[in-house]
Amino acid sequence: SEIIKKVRGKNLFFSDDVDSAIIESEMIFMAVNTPTKTEGEGKGMAADLKYIESSARNIAKVSLTNKIVVEKSTLPVRTAEKIKEILTSENKNVDFEILSNPEFLAEGTAIEDLFKSDRVLIGGDSTKKGQEAVNALVDIYSKWIPRHKILTTNVWSSELSKLASNAMLAQRISSINSLSAICEKTGANTEEISKAIGMDHRIGSYFLKVSPGFGGSCFQKDILNLVYLCKHYGLDEVAEFWHQVIKINNYQRKRLSDKIIEELEVGEKNKVGILGWAFKANTNDSRESSSIYVAKNLIDSGLELHIYDPMVTEERILSDLDNVCDKKFEVKTTTIHSSIKELLNNVDSVVILTDWNEFKHFDWIKYISNQKDTIKIYDGRNILIDKLNSYPRYYNL
């Protein structure tokens, strides 16, 4: 917000007059939602491009001068071809150049990522006009991004690179989570395994942190999109390879919830606390969060849940549960709390599913002492190993 205040009214302007903005602009960024299709061919896997297509038609309808149209949304390969077809068929008096410029920003660190980008990717046609459009966008980014970090490719490479990037990151999460299951059976330590693997410079340590599984609006959607793309081109073995990343993610969620259910003792009140609802720390985004699916499994087993997240609202949490639970879900079986202490005063077991700093820095030793060592703690993020590894009722992945 501070950054916006400095430039608003100078070179940053907000408007809800879309048509006028299109007419006045030389370059237009398309950053609209691309959800997974819910009906028709590709249902449940392919990207729904209705918002992209609608935006393209609107641009074509009102444009009076030549435009550079930039894809920012994560899109299937060759979407630019479809956009160009819509634009040129509906407005033959204007030249449109299509660029692919996917964003690689992460929720919670978007501004920092923008200023310190690993790379900026720009895909365009090899024609003279296509390269002029590419250079126009390069000139904008080069104001703060070193030129060697601006990568230019053809459009299709740029579109596929974004899908591939998210798929590779998700694959690393599923890979280390699959190893955590082996560690549980063999007595190996997941943290030590992660460190040993990550110290190999060919691999690196990033995204090798054991977790309840990946979430958010991108990874699963983009992998399913990639799987559908592979199937479309008859690459069934490749499709199955990437689909396995999602299967392992779902397996990890179920493995954690099954562990909690199996270890509950007869006669316990069966009140379980969930700490963390956002798919990761420093955001209130709960889309596809592993917490939702772990909670569903616990509710389906008849457990009473108590939930706390420092940023996700009660309304959002209950809505998430209502969307995934069957008809047995009742609000009275789930209580949303306003603090970690309030939650802990009402449960017999607690599972940590988001790595909020608040959970890391809580005085767990004092709390356990006050509870006379009766509370069970399931650490789905392995954030309390150093503090609680010697506590007999502490379980980590």
PDB file of C-alpha atoms in Angstrom, residues 177 209-214 380-381:
ATOM      1  CA  ASN A 177       6.745 -36.119   1.182  1.00  0.00           C
ATOM      2  CA  LYS A 209      10.526 -29.223   3.352  1.00  0.00           C
ATOM      3  CA  VAL A 210       8.220 -32.010   4.520  1.00  0.00           C
ATOM      4  CA  SER A 211       4.608 -30.856   4.777  1.00  0.00           C
ATOM      5  CA  PRO A 212       0.984 -32.048   4.750  1.00  0.00           C
ATOM      6  CA  GLY A 213       1.036 -31.379   1.003  1.00  0.00           C
ATOM      7  CA  PHE A 214       0.975 -28.400  -1.326  1.00  0.00           C
ATOM      8  CA  GLY A 380       2.622 -31.439  10.103  1.00  0.00           C
ATOM      9  CA  ARG A 381       5.293 -28.844   9.324  1.00  0.00           C
TER      10      ARG A 381
END
